[in-house]
PDB file of N, CA and C in Angstrom:
ATOM      1  N   MET A   1    -211.222 192.332  26.960  1.00 56.00           N
ATOM      2  CA  MET A   1    -210.238 191.508  27.534  1.00 56.00           C
ATOM      3  C   MET A   1    -209.366 190.853  26.497  1.00 56.00           C
ATOM      4  N   PRO A   2    -208.098 191.195  26.621  1.00 66.00           N
ATOM      5  CA  PRO A   2    -207.201 190.554  25.543  1.00 66.00           C
ATOM      6  C   PRO A   2    -206.962 189.111  25.932  1.00 66.00           C
ATOM      7  N   GLU A   3    -206.814 188.284  24.992  1.00 76.00           N
ATOM      8  CA  GLU A   3    -206.598 186.839  25.132  1.00 76.00           C
ATOM      9  C   GLU A   3    -205.223 186.423  24.520  1.00 76.00           C
ATOM     10  N   GLN A   4    -204.653 185.570  25.157  1.00 80.00           N
ATOM     11  CA  GLN A   4    -203.367 184.978  24.577  1.00 80.00           C
ATOM     12  C   GLN A   4    -203.530 183.509  24.348  1.00 80.00           C
ATOM     13  N   THR A   5    -203.233 183.034  23.133  1.00 80.00           N
ATOM     14  CA  THR A   5    -203.358 181.628  22.882  1.00 80.00           C
ATOM     15  C   THR A   5    -202.005 181.054  22.539  1.00 80.00           C
ATOM     16  N   SER A   6    -201.864 179.819  22.967  1.00 82.00           N
ATOM     17  CA  SER A   6    -200.600 179.003  22.604  1.00 82.00           C
ATOM     18  C   SER A   6    -201.127 177.716  22.045  1.00 82.00           C
ATOM     19  N   THR A   7    -200.517 177.344  20.885  1.00 84.00           N
ATOM     20  CA  THR A   7    -200.966 176.144  20.215  1.00 84.00           C
ATOM     21  C   THR A   7    -199.709 175.208  20.124  1.00 84.00           C
ATOM     22  N   THR A   8    -199.942 173.927  20.434  1.00 87.00           N
ATOM     23  CA  THR A   8    -198.889 172.933  20.323  1.00 87.00           C
ATOM     24  C   THR A   8    -199.420 171.815  19.416  1.00 87.00           C
ATOM     25  N   VAL A   9    -198.475 171.342  18.597  1.00 87.00           N
ATOM     26  CA  VAL A   9    -198.938 170.253  17.675  1.00 87.00           C
ATOM     27  C   VAL A   9    -197.966 169.071  17.960  1.00 87.00           C
ATOM     28  N   THR A  10    -198.585 167.923  18.252  1.00 87.00           N
ATOM     29  CA  THR A  10    -197.808 166.759  18.487  1.00 87.00           C
ATOM     30  C   THR A  10    -198.334 165.545  17.761  1.00 87.00           C
ATOM     31  N   GLU A  11    -197.528 164.567  17.524  1.00 88.00           N
ATOM     32  CA  GLU A  11    -197.959 163.389  16.857  1.00 88.00           C
ATOM     33  C   GLU A  11    -198.051 162.251  17.904  1.00 88.00           C
ATOM     34  N   GLY A  12    -199.067 161.404  17.717  1.00 85.00           N
ATOM     35  CA  GLY A  12    -199.282 160.262  18.665  1.00 85.00           C
ATOM     36  C   GLY A  12    -199.641 159.067  17.853  1.00 85.00           C
ATOM     37  N   ARG A  13    -199.559 157.955  18.518  1.00 83.00           N
ATOM     38  CA  ARG A  13    -199.970 156.640  17.881  1.00 83.00           C
ATOM     39  C   ARG A  13    -201.279 156.186  18.585  1.00 83.00           C
ATOM     40  N   VAL A  14    -202.210 155.741  17.801  1.00 83.00           N
ATOM     41  CA  VAL A  14    -203.561 155.279  18.278  1.00 83.00           C
ATOM     42  C   VAL A  14    -203.644 153.811  17.811  1.00 83.00           C
ATOM     43  N   ARG A  15    -204.086 153.004  18.713  1.00 79.00           N
ATOM     44  CA  ARG A  15    -204.392 151.616  18.402  1.00 79.00           C
ATOM     45  C   ARG A  15    -205.701 151.211  19.056  1.00 79.00           C
ATOM     46  N   ARG A  16    -206.438 150.291  18.408  1.00 79.00           N
ATOM     47  CA  ARG A  16    -207.655 149.836  18.898  1.00 79.00           C
ATOM     48  C   ARG A  16    -207.443 148.694  19.886  1.00 79.00           C
ATOM     49  N   VAL A  17    -208.172 148.649  20.962  1.00 81.00           N
ATOM     50  CA  VAL A  17    -208.090 147.539  21.906  1.00 81.00           C
ATOM     51  C   VAL A  17    -209.512 147.106  22.191  1.00 81.00           C
ATOM     52  N   PRO A  18    -209.714 145.746  22.415  1.00 82.00           N
ATOM     53  CA  PRO A  18    -210.994 145.312  22.824  1.00 82.00           C
ATOM     54  C   PRO A  18    -211.410 145.699  24.128  1.00 82.00           C
ATOM     55  N   ARG A  19    -212.705 145.769  24.414  1.00 88.00           N
ATOM     56  CA  ARG A  19    -213.188 146.030  25.823  1.00 88.00           C
ATOM     57  C   ARG A  19    -213.328 144.769  26.568  1.00 88.00           C
ATOM     58  N   TYR A  20    -212.343 144.646  27.519  1.00 92.00           N
ATOM     59  CA  TYR A  20    -212.208 143.302  28.207  1.00 92.00           C
ATOM     60  C   TYR A  20    -213.445 143.059  29.011  1.00 92.00           C
ATOM     61  N   GLY A  21    -214.077 143.974  29.651  1.00 94.00           N
ATOM     62  CA  GLY A  21    -215.304 143.796  30.435  1.00 94.00           C
ATOM     63  C   GLY A  21    -216.444 143.162  29.619  1.00 94.00           C
ATOM     64  N   VAL A  22    -216.582 143.624  28.409  1.00 95.00           N
ATOM     65  CA  VAL A  22    -217.682 143.076  27.532  1.00 95.00           C
ATOM     66  C   VAL A  22    -217.385 141.575  27.259  1.00 95.00           C
ATOM     67  N   PHE A  23    -216.155 141.294  26.929  1.00 95.00           N
ATOM     68  CA  PHE A  23    -215.814 139.873  26.750  1.00 95.00           C
ATOM     69  C   PHE A  23    -215.964 138.963  27.893  1.00 95.00           C
ATOM     70  N   LEU A  24    -215.592 139.508  29.068  1.00 96.00           N
ATOM     71  CA  LEU A  24    -215.753 138.686  30.322  1.00 96.00           C
ATOM     72  C   LEU A  24    -217.219 138.456  30.674  1.00 96.00           C
ATOM     73  N   VAL A  25    -218.083 139.501  30.548  1.00 97.00           N
ATOM     74  CA  VAL A  25    -219.468 139.344  30.792  1.00 97.00           C
ATOM     75  C   VAL A  25    -220.125 138.450  29.779  1.00 97.00           C
ATOM     76  N   MET A  26    -219.782 138.572  28.536  1.00 97.00           N
ATOM     77  CA  MET A  26    -220.441 137.654  27.533  1.00 97.00           C
ATOM     78  C   MET A  26    -219.959 136.270  27.733  1.00 97.00           C
ATOM     79  N   GLY A  27    -218.713 136.042  28.165  1.00 96.00           N
ATOM     80  CA  GLY A  27    -218.232 134.654  28.400  1.00 96.00           C
ATOM     81  C   GLY A  27    -218.996 134.031  29.625  1.00 96.00           C
ATOM     82  N   GLY A  28    -219.204 134.829  30.675  1.00 96.00           N
ATOM     83  CA  GLY A  28    -219.997 134.366  31.801  1.00 96.00           C
ATOM     84  C   GLY A  28    -221.388 134.030  31.400  1.00 96.00           C
ATOM     85  N   ALA A  29    -221.971 134.889  30.592  1.00 97.00           N
ATOM     86  CA  ALA A  29    -223.402 134.644  30.170  1.00 97.00           C
ATOM     87  C   ALA A  29    -223.406 133.384  29.362  1.00 97.00           C
ATOM     88  N   LEU A  30    -222.441 133.214  28.508  1.00 97.00           N
ATOM     89  CA  LEU A  30    -222.428 131.946  27.717  1.00 97.00           C
ATOM     90  C   LEU A  30    -222.244 130.711  28.605  1.00 97.00           C
ATOM     91  N   GLY A  31    -221.481 130.825  29.707  1.00 96.00           N
ATOM     92  CA  GLY A  31    -221.337 129.751  30.584  1.00 96.00           C
ATOM     93  C   GLY A  31    -222.606 129.349  31.365  1.00 96.00           C
ATOM     94  N   VAL A  32    -223.340 130.417  31.804  1.00 96.00           N
ATOM     95  CA  VAL A  32    -224.624 130.162  32.460  1.00 96.00           C
ATOM     96  C   VAL A  32    -225.629 129.544  31.517  1.00 96.00           C
ATOM     97  N   LEU A  33    -225.665 130.033  30.254  1.00 96.00           N
ATOM     98  CA  LEU A  33    -226.549 129.401  29.220  1.00 96.00           C
ATOM     99  C   LEU A  33    -226.165 127.922  28.989  1.00 96.00           C
ATOM    100  N   THR A  34    -224.830 127.715  28.975  1.00 96.00           N
ATOM    101  CA  THR A  34    -224.387 126.258  28.781  1.00 96.00           C
ATOM    102  C   THR A  34    -224.858 125.456  30.008  1.00 96.00           C
ATOM    103  N   ALA A  35    -224.706 126.006  31.214  1.00 94.00           N
ATOM    104  CA  ALA A  35    -225.148 125.213  32.369  1.00 94.00           C
ATOM    105  C   ALA A  35    -226.634 124.947  32.318  1.00 94.00           C
ATOM    106  N   ALA A  36    -227.426 125.922  31.860  1.00 94.00           N
ATOM    107  CA  ALA A  36    -228.931 125.736  31.771  1.00 94.00           C
ATOM    108  C   ALA A  36    -229.220 124.615  30.707  1.00 94.00           C
ATOM    109  N   ILE A  37    -228.478 124.615  29.671  1.00 94.00           N
ATOM    110  CA  ILE A  37    -228.746 123.575  28.652  1.00 94.00           C
ATOM    111  C   ILE A  37    -228.360 122.215  29.129  1.00 94.00           C
ATOM    112  N   LEU A  38    -227.261 122.145  29.804  1.00 92.00           N
ATOM    113  CA  LEU A  38    -226.736 120.823  30.323  1.00 92.00           C
ATOM    114  C   LEU A  38    -227.710 120.304  31.401  1.00 92.00           C
ATOM    115  N   THR A  39    -228.306 121.220  32.218  1.00 90.00           N
ATOM    116  CA  THR A  39    -229.193 120.833  33.252  1.00 90.00           C
ATOM    117  C   THR A  39    -230.495 120.273  32.704  1.00 90.00           C
ATOM    118  N   LEU A  40    -230.938 120.966  31.662  1.00 89.00           N
ATOM    119  CA  LEU A  40    -232.239 120.416  31.063  1.00 89.00           C
ATOM    120  C   LEU A  40    -232.038 119.236  30.163  1.00 89.00           C
ATOM    121  N   THR A  41    -230.819 119.029  29.613  1.00 87.00           N
ATOM    122  CA  THR A  41    -230.662 117.949  28.722  1.00 87.00           C
ATOM    123  C   THR A  41    -230.447 116.676  29.441  1.00 87.00           C
ATOM    124  N   PHE A  42    -229.621 116.565  30.453  1.00 78.00           N
ATOM    125  CA  PHE A  42    -229.372 115.381  31.177  1.00 78.00           C
ATOM    126  C   PHE A  42    -230.110 115.313  32.472  1.00 78.00           C
ATOM    127  N   ASP A  43    -230.846 114.276  32.700  1.00 67.00           N
ATOM    128  CA  ASP A  43    -231.745 114.149  33.831  1.00 67.00           C
ATOM    129  C   ASP A  43    -230.982 113.250  34.858  1.00 67.00           C
ATOM    130  N   GLY A  44    -230.461 113.927  35.849  1.00 62.00           N
ATOM    131  CA  GLY A  44    -229.674 113.183  36.869  1.00 62.00           C
ATOM    132  C   GLY A  44    -230.494 112.868  38.112  1.00 62.00           C
ATOM    133  N   ILE A  45    -231.755 113.252  38.087  1.00 62.00           N
ATOM    134  CA  ILE A  45    -232.601 113.038  39.244  1.00 62.00           C
ATOM    135  C   ILE A  45    -232.958 111.548  39.354  1.00 62.00           C
ATOM    136  N   ALA A  46    -233.134 110.868  38.208  1.00 63.00           N
ATOM    137  CA  ALA A  46    -233.648 109.473  38.224  1.00 63.00           C
ATOM    138  C   ALA A  46    -232.637 108.529  38.737  1.00 63.00           C
ATOM    139  N   GLU A  47    -231.342 108.874  38.679  1.00 66.00           N
ATOM    140  CA  GLU A  47    -230.351 107.985  39.189  1.00 66.00           C
ATOM    141  C   GLU A  47    -229.654 108.569  40.373  1.00 66.00           C
ATOM    142  N   PRO A  48    -229.670 107.874  41.490  1.00 65.00           N
ATOM    143  CA  PRO A  48    -228.953 108.329  42.693  1.00 65.00           C
ATOM    144  C   PRO A  48    -227.442 108.323  42.474  1.00 65.00           C
ATOM    145  N   SER A  49    -226.747 109.179  43.223  1.00 67.00           N
ATOM    146  CA  SER A  49    -225.301 109.164  43.071  1.00 67.00           C
ATOM    147  C   SER A  49    -224.706 107.990  43.751  1.00 67.00           C
ATOM    148  N   GLU A  50    -223.360 107.842  43.723  1.00 74.00           N
ATOM    149  CA  GLU A  50    -222.657 106.691  44.300  1.00 74.00           C
ATOM    150  C   GLU A  50    -222.917 106.536  45.765  1.00 74.00           C
ATOM    151  N   ILE A  51    -223.206 107.617  46.467  1.00 78.00           N
ATOM    152  CA  ILE A  51    -223.452 107.509  47.942  1.00 78.00           C
ATOM    153  C   ILE A  51    -224.942 107.468  48.242  1.00 78.00           C
ATOM    154  N   GLY A  52    -225.795 107.422  47.187  1.00 75.00           N
ATOM    155  CA  GLY A  52    -227.226 107.296  47.427  1.00 75.00           C
ATOM    156  C   GLY A  52    -227.905 108.620  47.574  1.00 75.00           C
ATOM    157  N   VAL A  53    -227.308 109.733  47.233  1.00 75.00           N
ATOM    158  CA  VAL A  53    -227.990 111.075  47.330  1.00 75.00           C
ATOM    159  C   VAL A  53    -228.501 111.455  45.994  1.00 75.00           C
ATOM    160  N   THR A  54    -229.810 111.963  45.934  1.00 76.00           N
ATOM    161  CA  THR A  54    -230.251 112.486  44.721  1.00 76.00           C
ATOM    162  C   THR A  54    -230.337 114.050  44.825  1.00 76.00           C
ATOM    163  N   TYR A  55    -229.999 114.743  43.798  1.00 77.00           N
ATOM    164  CA  TYR A  55    -229.886 116.177  43.746  1.00 77.00           C
ATOM    165  C   TYR A  55    -231.153 116.692  42.928  1.00 77.00           C
ATOM    166  N   SER A  56    -231.671 117.856  43.354  1.00 80.00           N
ATOM    167  CA  SER A  56    -232.730 118.531  42.656  1.00 80.00           C
ATOM    168  C   SER A  56    -232.132 119.145  41.418  1.00 80.00           C
ATOM    169  N   GLN A  57    -233.035 119.526  40.501  1.00 85.00           N
ATOM    170  CA  GLN A  57    -232.550 120.101  39.252  1.00 85.00           C
ATOM    171  C   GLN A  57    -231.922 121.479  39.463  1.00 85.00           C
ATOM    172  N   SER A  58    -232.418 122.224  40.455  1.00 87.00           N
ATOM    173  CA  SER A  58    -231.853 123.568  40.771  1.00 87.00           C
ATOM    174  C   SER A  58    -230.460 123.350  41.410  1.00 87.00           C
ATOM    175  N   GLN A  59    -230.253 122.358  42.163  1.00 87.00           N
ATOM    176  CA  GLN A  59    -228.961 122.048  42.808  1.00 87.00           C
ATOM    177  C   GLN A  59    -227.934 121.714  41.600  1.00 87.00           C
ATOM    178  N   VAL A  60    -228.330 120.900  40.654  1.00 86.00           N
ATOM    179  CA  VAL A  60    -227.520 120.490  39.574  1.00 86.00           C
ATOM    180  C   VAL A  60    -227.160 121.772  38.757  1.00 86.00           C
ATOM    181  N   PHE A  61    -228.170 122.617  38.546  1.00 90.00           N
ATOM    182  CA  PHE A  61    -227.846 123.859  37.777  1.00 90.00           C
ATOM    183  C   PHE A  61    -226.901 124.672  38.529  1.00 90.00           C
ATOM    184  N   GLY A  62    -227.037 124.833  39.857  1.00 92.00           N
ATOM    185  CA  GLY A  62    -226.066 125.605  40.606  1.00 92.00           C
ATOM    186  C   GLY A  62    -224.677 125.118  40.569  1.00 92.00           C
ATOM    187  N   PHE A  63    -224.448 123.803  40.641  1.00 91.00           N
ATOM    188  CA  PHE A  63    -223.200 123.205  40.594  1.00 91.00           C
ATOM    189  C   PHE A  63    -222.578 123.442  39.224  1.00 91.00           C
ATOM    190  N   LEU A  64    -223.368 123.198  38.128  1.00 92.00           N
ATOM    191  CA  LEU A  64    -222.839 123.383  36.798  1.00 92.00           C
ATOM    192  C   LEU A  64    -222.562 124.822  36.500  1.00 92.00           C
ATOM    193  N   MET A  65    -223.348 125.775  37.029  1.00 95.00           N
ATOM    194  CA  MET A  65    -223.164 127.117  36.776  1.00 95.00           C
ATOM    195  C   MET A  65    -221.856 127.662  37.388  1.00 95.00           C
ATOM    196  N   LEU A  66    -221.499 127.086  38.537  1.00 95.00           N
ATOM    197  CA  LEU A  66    -220.197 127.508  39.084  1.00 95.00           C
ATOM    198  C   LEU A  66    -219.040 127.224  38.154  1.00 95.00           C
ATOM    199  N   TYR A  67    -219.008 126.028  37.555  1.00 96.00           N
ATOM    200  CA  TYR A  67    -217.946 125.706  36.663  1.00 96.00           C
ATOM    201  C   TYR A  67    -218.050 126.265  35.325  1.00 96.00           C
ATOM    202  N   CYS A  68    -219.234 126.239  34.773  1.00 96.00           N
ATOM    203  CA  CYS A  68    -219.421 126.714  33.362  1.00 96.00           C
ATOM    204  C   CYS A  68    -219.228 128.309  33.304  1.00 96.00           C
ATOM    205  N   ALA A  69    -219.725 129.031  34.278  1.00 96.00           N
ATOM    206  CA  ALA A  69    -219.523 130.479  34.239  1.00 96.00           C
ATOM    207  C   ALA A  69    -218.100 130.849  34.421  1.00 96.00           C
ATOM    208  N   ALA A  70    -217.358 130.124  35.275  1.00 96.00           N
ATOM    209  CA  ALA A  70    -215.982 130.437  35.446  1.00 96.00           C
ATOM    210  C   ALA A  70    -215.262 130.126  34.172  1.00 96.00           C
ATOM    211  N   GLY A  71    -215.556 128.981  33.534  1.00 96.00           N
ATOM    212  CA  GLY A  71    -214.926 128.594  32.268  1.00 96.00           C
ATOM    213  C   GLY A  71    -215.192 129.565  31.185  1.00 96.00           C
ATOM    214  N   GLY A  72    -216.436 130.066  31.186  1.00 97.00           N
ATOM    215  CA  GLY A  72    -216.861 131.091  30.118  1.00 97.00           C
ATOM    216  C   GLY A  72    -216.142 132.401  30.298  1.00 97.00           C
ATOM    217  N   VAL A  73    -215.960 132.829  31.587  1.00 97.00           N
ATOM    218  CA  VAL A  73    -215.217 134.102  31.765  1.00 97.00           C
ATOM    219  C   VAL A  73    -213.743 133.855  31.294  1.00 97.00           C
ATOM    220  N   MET A  74    -213.168 132.741  31.658  1.00 97.00           N
ATOM    221  CA  MET A  74    -211.812 132.460  31.210  1.00 97.00           C
ATOM    222  C   MET A  74    -211.722 132.418  29.665  1.00 97.00           C
ATOM    223  N   LEU A  75    -212.675 131.794  29.005  1.00 97.00           N
ATOM    224  CA  LEU A  75    -212.729 131.712  27.548  1.00 97.00           C
ATOM    225  C   LEU A  75    -212.830 133.097  26.935  1.00 97.00           C
ATOM    226  N   GLY A  76    -213.735 133.950  27.560  1.00 96.00           N
ATOM    227  CA  GLY A  76    -213.847 135.318  27.057  1.00 96.00           C
ATOM    228  C   GLY A  76    -212.592 136.121  27.230  1.00 96.00           C
ATOM    229  N   ALA A  77    -211.837 135.958  28.317  1.00 96.00           N
ATOM    230  CA  ALA A  77    -210.590 136.611  28.506  1.00 96.00           C
ATOM    231  C   ALA A  77    -209.562 136.173  27.452  1.00 96.00           C
ATOM    232  N   ILE A  78    -209.555 134.856  27.179  1.00 96.00           N
ATOM    233  CA  ILE A  78    -208.521 134.413  26.231  1.00 96.00           C
ATOM    234  C   ILE A  78    -208.904 134.999  24.763  1.00 96.00           C
ATOM    235  N   VAL A  79    -210.167 135.023  24.440  1.00 95.00           N
ATOM    236  CA  VAL A  79    -210.570 135.617  23.123  1.00 95.00           C
ATOM    237  C   VAL A  79    -210.200 137.095  23.077  1.00 95.00           C
ATOM    238  N   ALA A  80    -210.411 137.794  24.154  1.00 93.00           N
ATOM    239  CA  ALA A  80    -210.031 139.277  24.212  1.00 93.00           C
ATOM    240  C   ALA A  80    -208.530 139.419  24.070  1.00 93.00           C
ATOM    241  N   LEU A  81    -207.688 138.586  24.719  1.00 93.00           N
ATOM    242  CA  LEU A  81    -206.294 138.689  24.597  1.00 93.00           C
ATOM    243  C   LEU A  81    -205.827 138.393  23.159  1.00 93.00           C
ATOM    244  N   ILE A  82    -206.402 137.376  22.560  1.00 93.00           N
ATOM    245  CA  ILE A  82    -205.959 137.006  21.162  1.00 93.00           C
ATOM    246  C   ILE A  82    -206.354 138.153  20.205  1.00 93.00           C
ATOM    247  N   LEU A  83    -207.596 138.750  20.402  1.00 89.00           N
ATOM    248  CA  LEU A  83    -207.969 139.910  19.589  1.00 89.00           C
ATOM    249  C   LEU A  83    -207.031 141.072  19.850  1.00 89.00           C
ATOM    250  N   ASP A  84    -206.615 141.270  21.061  1.00 88.00           N
ATOM    251  CA  ASP A  84    -205.777 142.411  21.336  1.00 88.00           C
ATOM    252  C   ASP A  84    -204.351 142.259  20.665  1.00 88.00           C
ATOM    253  N   LYS A  85    -203.959 141.000  20.607  1.00 87.00           N
ATOM    254  CA  LYS A  85    -202.595 140.812  19.984  1.00 87.00           C
ATOM    255  C   LYS A  85    -202.720 140.923  18.436  1.00 87.00           C
ATOM    256  N   THR A  86    -203.860 140.510  17.877  1.00 86.00           N
ATOM    257  CA  THR A  86    -203.945 140.489  16.376  1.00 86.00           C
ATOM    258  C   THR A  86    -204.335 141.892  15.920  1.00 86.00           C
ATOM    259  N   VAL A  87    -205.384 142.510  16.552  1.00 80.00           N
ATOM    260  CA  VAL A  87    -205.952 143.750  16.052  1.00 80.00           C
ATOM    261  C   VAL A  87    -205.066 144.852  16.576  1.00 80.00           C
ATOM    262  N   GLY A  88    -204.484 144.720  17.763  1.00 70.00           N
ATOM    263  CA  GLY A  88    -203.656 145.753  18.345  1.00 70.00           C
ATOM    264  C   GLY A  88    -202.377 146.056  17.659  1.00 70.00           C
ATOM    265  N   ARG A  89    -202.003 145.171  16.708  1.00 74.00           N
ATOM    266  CA  ARG A  89    -200.721 145.458  15.941  1.00 74.00           C
ATOM    267  C   ARG A  89    -200.926 146.621  15.001  1.00 74.00           C
ATOM    268  N   ARG A  90    -202.121 146.837  14.531  1.00 77.00           N
ATOM    269  CA  ARG A  90    -202.347 147.932  13.578  1.00 77.00           C
ATOM    270  C   ARG A  90    -202.429 149.233  14.344  1.00 77.00           C
ATOM    271  N   THR A  91    -201.483 150.121  14.254  1.00 79.00           N
ATOM    272  CA  THR A  91    -201.518 151.406  14.871  1.00 79.00           C
ATOM    273  C   THR A  91    -201.557 152.574  13.736  1.00 79.00           C
ATOM    274  N   HIS A  92    -202.121 153.568  14.108  1.00 82.00           N
ATOM    275  CA  HIS A  92    -202.176 154.738  13.172  1.00 82.00           C
ATOM    276  C   HIS A  92    -201.508 155.906  13.880  1.00 82.00           C
ATOM    277  N   THR A  93    -200.841 156.721  13.123  1.00 86.00           N
ATOM    278  CA  THR A  93    -200.187 157.941  13.586  1.00 86.00           C
ATOM    279  C   THR A  93    -201.105 159.057  13.272  1.00 86.00           C
ATOM    280  N   VAL A  94    -201.462 159.833  14.353  1.00 88.00           N
ATOM    281  CA  VAL A  94    -202.380 160.945  14.192  1.00 88.00           C
ATOM    282  C   VAL A  94    -201.638 162.248  14.674  1.00 88.00           C
ATOM    283  N   THR A  95    -202.123 163.280  14.140  1.00 89.00           N
ATOM    284  CA  THR A  95    -201.609 164.670  14.590  1.00 89.00           C
ATOM    285  C   THR A  95    -202.620 165.275  15.589  1.00 89.00           C
ATOM    286  N   MET A  96    -202.105 165.656  16.740  1.00 88.00           N
ATOM    287  CA  MET A  96    -202.968 166.248  17.759  1.00 88.00           C
ATOM    288  C   MET A  96    -202.601 167.715  17.899  1.00 88.00           C
ATOM    289  N   THR A  97    -203.603 168.537  17.919  1.00 88.00           N
ATOM    290  CA  THR A  97    -203.425 169.931  18.156  1.00 88.00           C
ATOM    291  C   THR A  97    -204.042 170.382  19.455  1.00 88.00           C
ATOM    292  N   THR A  98    -203.243 170.968  20.294  1.00 87.00           N
ATOM    293  CA  THR A  98    -203.745 171.384  21.645  1.00 87.00           C
ATOM    294  C   THR A  98    -203.676 172.956  21.671  1.00 87.00           C
ATOM    295  N   GLU A  99    -204.741 173.559  22.026  1.00 86.00           N
ATOM    296  CA  GLU A  99    -204.825 175.026  22.083  1.00 86.00           C
ATOM    297  C   GLU A  99    -205.133 175.429  23.529  1.00 86.00           C
ATOM    298  N   LYS A 100    -204.326 176.339  24.075  1.00 85.00           N
ATOM    299  CA  LYS A 100    -204.529 176.839  25.423  1.00 85.00           C
ATOM    300  C   LYS A 100    -204.788 178.371  25.306  1.00 85.00           C
ATOM    301  N   VAL A 101    -205.873 178.746  25.889  1.00 83.00           N
ATOM    302  CA  VAL A 101    -206.293 180.139  25.905  1.00 83.00           C
ATOM    303  C   VAL A 101    -206.083 180.675  27.290  1.00 83.00           C
ATOM    304  N   ILE A 102    -205.372 181.797  27.371  1.00 81.00           N
ATOM    305  CA  ILE A 102    -205.127 182.490  28.650  1.00 81.00           C
ATOM    306  C   ILE A 102    -205.773 183.901  28.564  1.00 81.00           C
ATOM    307  N   GLU A 103    -206.713 184.117  29.512  1.00 80.00           N
ATOM    308  CA  GLU A 103    -207.374 185.438  29.511  1.00 80.00           C
ATOM    309  C   GLU A 103    -206.502 186.367  30.444  1.00 80.00           C
ATOM    310  N   GLN A 104    -206.286 187.535  29.878  1.00 76.00           N
ATOM    311  CA  GLN A 104    -205.500 188.517  30.685  1.00 76.00           C
ATOM    312  C   GLN A 104    -206.606 189.542  31.307  1.00 76.00           C
ATOM    313  N   PRO A 105    -206.452 189.713  32.589  1.00 76.00           N
ATOM    314  CA  PRO A 105    -207.377 190.744  33.230  1.00 76.00           C
ATOM    315  C   PRO A 105    -207.167 192.154  32.665  1.00 76.00           C
ATOM    316  N   ASP A 106    -208.154 192.964  32.741  1.00 70.00           N
ATOM    317  CA  ASP A 106    -208.037 194.434  32.361  1.00 70.00           C
ATOM    318  C   ASP A 106    -207.192 195.086  33.344  1.00 70.00           C
ATOM    319  N   ALA A 107    -206.391 196.058  32.861  1.00 62.00           N
ATOM    320  CA  ALA A 107    -205.461 196.811  33.717  1.00 62.00           C
ATOM    321  C   ALA A 107    -206.217 197.961  34.413  1.00 62.00           C
ATOM    322  N   ALA A 108    -207.506 198.233  34.027  1.00 58.00           N
ATOM    323  CA  ALA A 108    -208.168 199.354  34.575  1.00 58.00           C
ATOM    324  C   ALA A 108    -208.608 199.205  35.968  1.00 58.00           C
TER     325      ALA A 108
END
């Protein structure tokens, strides 16, 4: 079988970008860890609230987790955007070679 090949050479620019998903997940995990530390550090069960309601430790953790996890995700996104702007400025020019092989059917 005779083969026919065509080769094209092009130049392209490559730049590194951070993986945003990793930064968002790590920020959320940091927020949950912060909520756990705050829950265990401050004892709000001994003092009733202004309206006379006492919250359990798991309720306090849930409330804090809502705010801390959202804040952690936002903080992770901001860090990723800052890294994208600083690290993303460095680009490299690379040469890309593309080869296309076309097989010719036999004439027999």
